[in-house]
Tab-separated table of C-alpha atoms in Angstrom:
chain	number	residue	atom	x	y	z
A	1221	UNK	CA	0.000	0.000	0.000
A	1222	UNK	CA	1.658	3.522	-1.202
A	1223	UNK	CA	2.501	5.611	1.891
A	1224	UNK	CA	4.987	8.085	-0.193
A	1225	UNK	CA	5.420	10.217	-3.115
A	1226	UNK	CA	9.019	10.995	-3.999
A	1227	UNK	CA	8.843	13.801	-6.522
A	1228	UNK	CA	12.471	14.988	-8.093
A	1229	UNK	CA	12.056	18.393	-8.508
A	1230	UNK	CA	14.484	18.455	-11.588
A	1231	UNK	CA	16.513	16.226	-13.411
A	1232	UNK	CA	20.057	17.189	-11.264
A	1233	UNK	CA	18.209	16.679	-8.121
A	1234	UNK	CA	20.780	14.954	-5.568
A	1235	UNK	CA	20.893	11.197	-5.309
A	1236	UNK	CA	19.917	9.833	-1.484
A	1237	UNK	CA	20.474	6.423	-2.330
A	1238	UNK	CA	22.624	3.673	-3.974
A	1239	UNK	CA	22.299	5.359	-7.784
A	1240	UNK	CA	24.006	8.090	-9.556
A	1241	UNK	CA	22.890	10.958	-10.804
A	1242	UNK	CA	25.112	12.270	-13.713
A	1243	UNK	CA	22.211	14.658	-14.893
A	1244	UNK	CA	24.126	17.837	-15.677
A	1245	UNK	CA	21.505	19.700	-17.529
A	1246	UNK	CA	18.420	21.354	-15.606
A	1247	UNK	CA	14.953	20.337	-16.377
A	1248	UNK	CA	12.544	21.625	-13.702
A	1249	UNK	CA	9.462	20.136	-13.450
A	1250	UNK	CA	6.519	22.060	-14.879
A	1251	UNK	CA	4.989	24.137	-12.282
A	1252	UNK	CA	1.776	22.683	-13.380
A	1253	UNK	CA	2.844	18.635	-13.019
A	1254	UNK	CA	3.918	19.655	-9.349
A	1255	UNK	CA	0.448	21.224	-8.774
A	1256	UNK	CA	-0.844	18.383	-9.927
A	1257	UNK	CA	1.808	15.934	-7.911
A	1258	UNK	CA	0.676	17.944	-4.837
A	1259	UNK	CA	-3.139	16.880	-5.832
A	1260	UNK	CA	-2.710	12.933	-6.554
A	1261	UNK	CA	-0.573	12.690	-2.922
A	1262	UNK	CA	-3.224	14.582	-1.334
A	1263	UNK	CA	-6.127	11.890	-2.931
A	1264	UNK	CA	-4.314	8.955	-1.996
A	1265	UNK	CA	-2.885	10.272	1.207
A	1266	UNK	CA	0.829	10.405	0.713
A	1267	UNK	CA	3.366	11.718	2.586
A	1268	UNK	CA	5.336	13.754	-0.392
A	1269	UNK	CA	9.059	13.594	-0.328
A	1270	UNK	CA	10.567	16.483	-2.645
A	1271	UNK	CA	14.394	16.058	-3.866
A	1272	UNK	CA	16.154	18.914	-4.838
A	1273	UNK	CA	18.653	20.180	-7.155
A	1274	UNK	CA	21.342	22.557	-5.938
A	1275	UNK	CA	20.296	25.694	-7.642
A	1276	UNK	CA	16.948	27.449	-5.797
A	1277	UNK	CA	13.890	26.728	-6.888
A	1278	UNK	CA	11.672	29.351	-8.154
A	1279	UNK	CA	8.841	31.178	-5.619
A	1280	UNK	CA	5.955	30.061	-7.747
A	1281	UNK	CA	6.953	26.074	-6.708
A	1282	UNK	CA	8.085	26.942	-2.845
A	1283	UNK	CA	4.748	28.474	-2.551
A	1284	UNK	CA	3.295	25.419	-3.978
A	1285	UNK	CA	5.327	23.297	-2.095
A	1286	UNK	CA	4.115	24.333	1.316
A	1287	UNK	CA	0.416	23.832	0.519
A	1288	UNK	CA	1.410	20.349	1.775
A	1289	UNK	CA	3.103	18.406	4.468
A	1290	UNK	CA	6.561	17.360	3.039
A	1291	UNK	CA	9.680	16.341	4.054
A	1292	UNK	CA	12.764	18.302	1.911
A	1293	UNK	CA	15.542	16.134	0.481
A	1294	UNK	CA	18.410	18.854	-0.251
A	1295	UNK	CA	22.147	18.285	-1.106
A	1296	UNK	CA	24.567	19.603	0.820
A	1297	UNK	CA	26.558	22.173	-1.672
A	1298	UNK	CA	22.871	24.037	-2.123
A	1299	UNK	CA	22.946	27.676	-0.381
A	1300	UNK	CA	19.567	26.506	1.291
A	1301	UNK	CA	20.127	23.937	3.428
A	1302	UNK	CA	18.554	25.571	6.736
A	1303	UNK	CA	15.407	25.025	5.007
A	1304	UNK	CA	15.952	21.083	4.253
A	1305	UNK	CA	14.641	18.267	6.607
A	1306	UNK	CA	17.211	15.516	4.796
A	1307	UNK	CA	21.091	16.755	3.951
A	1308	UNK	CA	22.625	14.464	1.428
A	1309	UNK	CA	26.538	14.350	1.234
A	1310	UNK	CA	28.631	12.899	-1.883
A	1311	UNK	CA	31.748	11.927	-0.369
A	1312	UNK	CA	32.884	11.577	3.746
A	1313	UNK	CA	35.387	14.294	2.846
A	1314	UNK	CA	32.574	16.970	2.600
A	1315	UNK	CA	30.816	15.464	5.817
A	1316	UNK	CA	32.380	17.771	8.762
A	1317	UNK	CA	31.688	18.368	11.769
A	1318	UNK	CA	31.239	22.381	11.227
A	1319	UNK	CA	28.726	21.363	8.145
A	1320	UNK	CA	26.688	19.105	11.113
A	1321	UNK	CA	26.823	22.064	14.017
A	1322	UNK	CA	25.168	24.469	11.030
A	1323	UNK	CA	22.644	21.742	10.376
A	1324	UNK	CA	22.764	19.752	13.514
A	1325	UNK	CA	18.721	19.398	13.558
A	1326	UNK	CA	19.027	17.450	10.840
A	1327	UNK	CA	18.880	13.872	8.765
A	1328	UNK	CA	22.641	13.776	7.494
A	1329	UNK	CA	22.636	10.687	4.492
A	1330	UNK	CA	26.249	10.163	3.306
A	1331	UNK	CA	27.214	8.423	0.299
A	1332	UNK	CA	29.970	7.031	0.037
A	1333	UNK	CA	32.074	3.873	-1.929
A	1334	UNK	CA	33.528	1.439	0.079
A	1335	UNK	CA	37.343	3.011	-0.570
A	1336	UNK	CA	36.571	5.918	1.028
A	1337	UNK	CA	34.584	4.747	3.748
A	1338	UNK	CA	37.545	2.011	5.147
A	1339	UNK	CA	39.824	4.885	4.479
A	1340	UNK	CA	37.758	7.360	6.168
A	1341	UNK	CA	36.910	5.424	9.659
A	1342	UNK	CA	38.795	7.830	12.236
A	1343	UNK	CA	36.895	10.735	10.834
A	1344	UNK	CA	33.647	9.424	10.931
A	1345	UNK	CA	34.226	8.140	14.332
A	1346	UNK	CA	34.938	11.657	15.484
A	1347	UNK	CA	31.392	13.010	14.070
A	1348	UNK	CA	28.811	9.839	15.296
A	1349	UNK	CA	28.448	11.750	18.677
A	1350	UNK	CA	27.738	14.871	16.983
A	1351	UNK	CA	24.897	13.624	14.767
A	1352	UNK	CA	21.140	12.984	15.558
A	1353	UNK	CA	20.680	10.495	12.340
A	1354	UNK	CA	23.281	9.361	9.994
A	1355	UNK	CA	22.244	7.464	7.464
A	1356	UNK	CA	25.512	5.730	5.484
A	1357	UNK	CA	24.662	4.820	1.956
A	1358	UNK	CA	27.619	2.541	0.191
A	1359	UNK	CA	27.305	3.215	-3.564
A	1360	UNK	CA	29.519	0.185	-4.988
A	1361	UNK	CA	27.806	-3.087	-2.615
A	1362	UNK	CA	27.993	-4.784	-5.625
A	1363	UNK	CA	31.640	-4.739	-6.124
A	1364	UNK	CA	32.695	-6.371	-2.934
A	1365	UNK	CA	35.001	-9.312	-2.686
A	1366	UNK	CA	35.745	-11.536	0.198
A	1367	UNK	CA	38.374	-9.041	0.942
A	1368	UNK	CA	35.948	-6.283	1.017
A	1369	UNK	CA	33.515	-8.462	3.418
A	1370	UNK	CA	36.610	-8.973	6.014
A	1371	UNK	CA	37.579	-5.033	6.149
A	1372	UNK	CA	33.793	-4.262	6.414
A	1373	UNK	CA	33.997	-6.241	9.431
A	1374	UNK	CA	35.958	-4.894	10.562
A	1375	UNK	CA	34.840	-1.380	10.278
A	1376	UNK	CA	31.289	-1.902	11.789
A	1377	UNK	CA	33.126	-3.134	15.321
A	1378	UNK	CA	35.319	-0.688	15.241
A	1379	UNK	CA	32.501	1.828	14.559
A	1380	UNK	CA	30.282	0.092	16.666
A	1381	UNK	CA	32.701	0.326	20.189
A	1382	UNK	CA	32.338	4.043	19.081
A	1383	UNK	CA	28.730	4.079	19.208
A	1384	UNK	CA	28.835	2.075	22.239
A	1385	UNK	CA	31.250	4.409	24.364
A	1386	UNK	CA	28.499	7.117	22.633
A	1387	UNK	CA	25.752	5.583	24.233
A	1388	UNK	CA	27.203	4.859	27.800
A	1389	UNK	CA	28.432	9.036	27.940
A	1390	UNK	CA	24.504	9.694	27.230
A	1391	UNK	CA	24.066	10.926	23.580
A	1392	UNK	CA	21.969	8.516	21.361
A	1393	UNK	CA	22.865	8.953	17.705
A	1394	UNK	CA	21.150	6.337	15.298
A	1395	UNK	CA	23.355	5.173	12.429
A	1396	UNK	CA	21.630	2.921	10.394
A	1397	UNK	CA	24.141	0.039	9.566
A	1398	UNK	CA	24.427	-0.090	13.392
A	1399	UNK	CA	21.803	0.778	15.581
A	1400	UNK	CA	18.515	0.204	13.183
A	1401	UNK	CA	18.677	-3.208	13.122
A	1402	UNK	CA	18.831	-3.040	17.139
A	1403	UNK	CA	15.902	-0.696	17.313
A	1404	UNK	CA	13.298	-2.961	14.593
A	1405	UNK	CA	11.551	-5.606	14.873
A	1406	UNK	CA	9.895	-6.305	11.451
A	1407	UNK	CA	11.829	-5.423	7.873
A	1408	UNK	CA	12.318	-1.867	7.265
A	1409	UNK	CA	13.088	-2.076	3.807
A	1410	UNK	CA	13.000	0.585	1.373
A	1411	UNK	CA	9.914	-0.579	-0.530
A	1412	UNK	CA	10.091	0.854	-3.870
A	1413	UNK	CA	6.969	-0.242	-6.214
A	1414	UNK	CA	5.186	-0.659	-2.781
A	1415	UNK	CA	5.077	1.741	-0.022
A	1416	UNK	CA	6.350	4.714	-2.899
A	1417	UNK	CA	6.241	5.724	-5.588
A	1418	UNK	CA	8.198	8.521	-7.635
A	1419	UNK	CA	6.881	11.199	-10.085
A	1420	UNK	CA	9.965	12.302	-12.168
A	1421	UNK	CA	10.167	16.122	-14.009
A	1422	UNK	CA	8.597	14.678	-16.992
A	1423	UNK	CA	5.351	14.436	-14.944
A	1424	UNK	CA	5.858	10.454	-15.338
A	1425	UNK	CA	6.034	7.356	-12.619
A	1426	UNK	CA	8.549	5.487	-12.078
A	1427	UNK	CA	9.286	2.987	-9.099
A	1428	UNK	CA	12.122	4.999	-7.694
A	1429	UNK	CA	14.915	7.802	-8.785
A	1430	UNK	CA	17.106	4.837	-9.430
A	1431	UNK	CA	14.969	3.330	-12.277
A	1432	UNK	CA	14.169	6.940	-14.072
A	1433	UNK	CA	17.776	8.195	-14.299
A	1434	UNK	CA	18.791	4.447	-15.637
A	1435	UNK	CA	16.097	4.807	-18.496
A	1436	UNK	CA	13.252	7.581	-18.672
A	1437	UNK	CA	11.475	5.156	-20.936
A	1438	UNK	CA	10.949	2.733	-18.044
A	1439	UNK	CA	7.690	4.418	-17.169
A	1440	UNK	CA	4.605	3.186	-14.144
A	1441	UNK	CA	1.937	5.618	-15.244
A	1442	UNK	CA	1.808	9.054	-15.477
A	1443	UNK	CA	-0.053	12.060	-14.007
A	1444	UNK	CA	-3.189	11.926	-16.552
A	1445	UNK	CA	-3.594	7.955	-16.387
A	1446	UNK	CA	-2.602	7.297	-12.982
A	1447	UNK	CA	-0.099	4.213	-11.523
A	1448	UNK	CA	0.353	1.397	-13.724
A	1449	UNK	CA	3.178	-1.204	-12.519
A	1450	UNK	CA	3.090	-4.561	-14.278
A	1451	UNK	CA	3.232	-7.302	-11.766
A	1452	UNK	CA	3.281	-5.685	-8.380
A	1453	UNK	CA	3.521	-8.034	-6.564
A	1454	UNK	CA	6.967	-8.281	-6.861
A	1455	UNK	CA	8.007	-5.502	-5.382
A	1456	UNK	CA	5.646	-6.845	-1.558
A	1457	UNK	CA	8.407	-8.626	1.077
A	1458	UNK	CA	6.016	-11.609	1.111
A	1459	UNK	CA	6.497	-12.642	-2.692
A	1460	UNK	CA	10.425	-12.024	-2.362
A	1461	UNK	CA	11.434	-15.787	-1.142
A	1462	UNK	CA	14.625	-14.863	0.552
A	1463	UNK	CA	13.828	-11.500	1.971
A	1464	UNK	CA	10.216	-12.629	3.817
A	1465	UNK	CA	12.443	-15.086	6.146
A	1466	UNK	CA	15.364	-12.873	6.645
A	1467	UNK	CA	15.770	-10.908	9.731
A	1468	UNK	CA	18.526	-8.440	8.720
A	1469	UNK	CA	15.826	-6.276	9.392
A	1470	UNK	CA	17.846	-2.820	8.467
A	1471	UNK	CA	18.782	-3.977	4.557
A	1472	UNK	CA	17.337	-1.401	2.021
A	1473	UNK	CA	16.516	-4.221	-0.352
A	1474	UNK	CA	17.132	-2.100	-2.929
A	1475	UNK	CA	14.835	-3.315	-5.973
A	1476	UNK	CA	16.858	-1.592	-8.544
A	1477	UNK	CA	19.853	-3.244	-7.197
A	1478	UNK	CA	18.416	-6.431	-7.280
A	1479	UNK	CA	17.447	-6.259	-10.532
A	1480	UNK	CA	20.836	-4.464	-11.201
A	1481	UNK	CA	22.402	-7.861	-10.010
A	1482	UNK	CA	20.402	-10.617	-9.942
A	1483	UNK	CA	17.809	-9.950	-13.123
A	1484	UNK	CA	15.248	-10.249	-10.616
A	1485	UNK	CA	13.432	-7.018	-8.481
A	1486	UNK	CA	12.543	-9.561	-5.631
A	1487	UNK	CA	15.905	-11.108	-5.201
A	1488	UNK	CA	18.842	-9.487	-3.820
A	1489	UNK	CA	22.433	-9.912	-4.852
A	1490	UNK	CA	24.832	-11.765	-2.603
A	1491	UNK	CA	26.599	-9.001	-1.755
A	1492	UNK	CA	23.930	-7.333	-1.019
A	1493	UNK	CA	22.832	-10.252	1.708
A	1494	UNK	CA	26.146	-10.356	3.081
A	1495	UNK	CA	26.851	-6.926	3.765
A	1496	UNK	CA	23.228	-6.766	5.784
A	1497	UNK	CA	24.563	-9.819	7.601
A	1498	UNK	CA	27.468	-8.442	8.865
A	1499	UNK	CA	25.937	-5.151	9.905
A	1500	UNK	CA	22.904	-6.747	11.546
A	1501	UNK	CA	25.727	-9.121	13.120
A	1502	UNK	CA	27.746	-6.007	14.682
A	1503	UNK	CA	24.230	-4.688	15.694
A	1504	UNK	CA	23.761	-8.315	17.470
A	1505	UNK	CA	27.127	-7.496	18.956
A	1506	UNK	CA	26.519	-3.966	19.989
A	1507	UNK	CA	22.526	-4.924	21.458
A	1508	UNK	CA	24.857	-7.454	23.906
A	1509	UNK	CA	26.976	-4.639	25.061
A	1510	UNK	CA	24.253	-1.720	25.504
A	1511	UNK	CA	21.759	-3.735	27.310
A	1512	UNK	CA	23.943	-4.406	30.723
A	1513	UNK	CA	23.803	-0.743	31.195
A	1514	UNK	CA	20.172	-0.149	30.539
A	1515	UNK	CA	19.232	0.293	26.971
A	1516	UNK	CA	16.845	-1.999	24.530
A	1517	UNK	CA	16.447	-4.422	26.989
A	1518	UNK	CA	13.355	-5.267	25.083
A	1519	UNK	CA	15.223	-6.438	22.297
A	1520	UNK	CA	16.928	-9.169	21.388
A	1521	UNK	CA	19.206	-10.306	17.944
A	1522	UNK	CA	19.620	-13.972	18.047
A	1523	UNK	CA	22.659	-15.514	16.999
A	1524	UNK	CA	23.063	-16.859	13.357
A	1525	UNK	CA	25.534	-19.165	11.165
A	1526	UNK	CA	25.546	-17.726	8.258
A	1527	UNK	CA	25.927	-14.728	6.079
A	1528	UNK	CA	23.601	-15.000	3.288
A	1529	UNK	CA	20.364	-16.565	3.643
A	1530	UNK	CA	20.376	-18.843	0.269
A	1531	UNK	CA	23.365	-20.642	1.379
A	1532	UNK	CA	21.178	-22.063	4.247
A	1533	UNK	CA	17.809	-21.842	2.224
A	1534	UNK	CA	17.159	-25.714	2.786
A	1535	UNK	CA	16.217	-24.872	6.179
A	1536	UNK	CA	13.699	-22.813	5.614
């Protein structure tokens, strides 16, 4: 059941997830299409999600903008970023911690690739006090080796004594690889095709950003003729055989990635799988070592043998 509408203001709007957006040349969607964006959320009741470009909007569409609640994705290089809700950062070297005092009541998403983020531990350790959410997006998952799993590791325990020494001074930051998968207790996927839905500046539908900057042809409906995704029931947790018996509760399961790797929108890559396995395994770790002193004691993470679910798939 749609809960969202993601609308992308204009074709260089920032990226917020696992894609790229190499979208140099502005298109701004048609004052009009927004209005009429602003409309469709309001009949289905949709929380609306607006990504934005770095360049400022017009009046006209900020005026139009707050006729509804929202929730402002903005990048961080945009002059406006006191007026955002969700700060997006391309690399860990522009994530600082004078950047996070001027925007401290924020969302903070960082992408990142994998180099940079094993490279870039120390830093990020310094900031995870300073932050209220941090939300670490790794561009590249589907690039990692067996080398890549160990160092990955390695990084979410050494993050993860951070967060713990964090939590034991008093401050609560959530970062997602660590402490989401401590805090759920049902998938919290993205849900793409299922809980939203994105209207791109052509006044089109498409499942996600992800799947409109890959190929605007790759339309779901538009504006005039409403939603129309072929088989939907692909994109619902309980026809995805893997993911409905999985408890790495925190993975985006990413449908464009899946079908990026796998051919298949319901089935996730192993890399994918083992890189959710190994951060809900450091959250296992981290639940164990917060709850002596008081936190989550509802919770509980039990312990698993394995990494990626199909390797053990007989016993489900």
């Amino acid at each position: 059941m749609l809960q969202y509408l993601i609308i992308l203001l204009d074709d260089t709007s920032t990226s917020y997830c696992h894609y790229n957006n190499n979208h140099t040349e502005k298109r701004l969607i048609s004052l009009a299409d927004l209005k009429a964006g602003i409309l469709f959320a309001m009949k289905q009741n949709l929380m609306v999600q607006l990504v934005y470009p770095s360049y400022e909007i017009p009046d006209e569409y900020k005026k139009e903008i707050e006729t509804i609640d929202h929730v402002k994705i903005i990048p961080s290089e945009s002059k406006d970023t006191v007026s955002g809700d969700v700060l997006v950062f391309h690399s860990c070297k522009e994530f600082s911690a004078e950047k996070i005092e001027k925007n401290k009541d924020k969302i903070f998403v960082l992408r990142t690739n994998k180099e940079e983020l094993f490279k870039q531990q120390e830093n990020l350790k310094s900031l995870a006090d300073k932050v209220i959410r941090l939300n670490i997006i790794i561009t590249d998952i589907e690039t990692f080796t067996d080398d890549d799993f160990a160092t990955y590791k390695e990084w979410l325990s050494g993050f993860g004594s951070v967060i713990n020494q964090t939590y034991r001074n008093g401050k609560v930051p959530q970062i997602n690889l660590l402490t989401d998968r401590v805090l759920l207790k049902n998938m919290n996927n993205c849900n793409a095709g299922n809980e939203n839905i994105t209207l791109a500046p052509n006044g089109n539908f498409y499942i996600c950003p992800a799947f409109y900057f890959e190929n605007e042809n790759e339309t779901v409906g538009n504006l005039e003729t409403g939603l129309d995704i072929k088989n939907p029931q692909l994109y619902k947790l309980e026809y995805a055989p893997l993911c409905r018996i999985c408890d790495a509760y925190q993975c985006k399961r990413c449908v464009w990635l899946n079908r990026k790797t796998t051919l298949e929108v319901n089935t996730p890559s192993h890399e994918q799988c083992v890189v959710a396995h190994l951060e809900r395994n450091a959250s296992e770790n981290l639940l164990k070592e917060l709850q002596p002193v008081g936190y989550f004691q509802e919770m509980e993470i039990p312990g698993i043998d394995y990494l990626d679910p199909f390797d053990v798939r007989e016993q489900f």
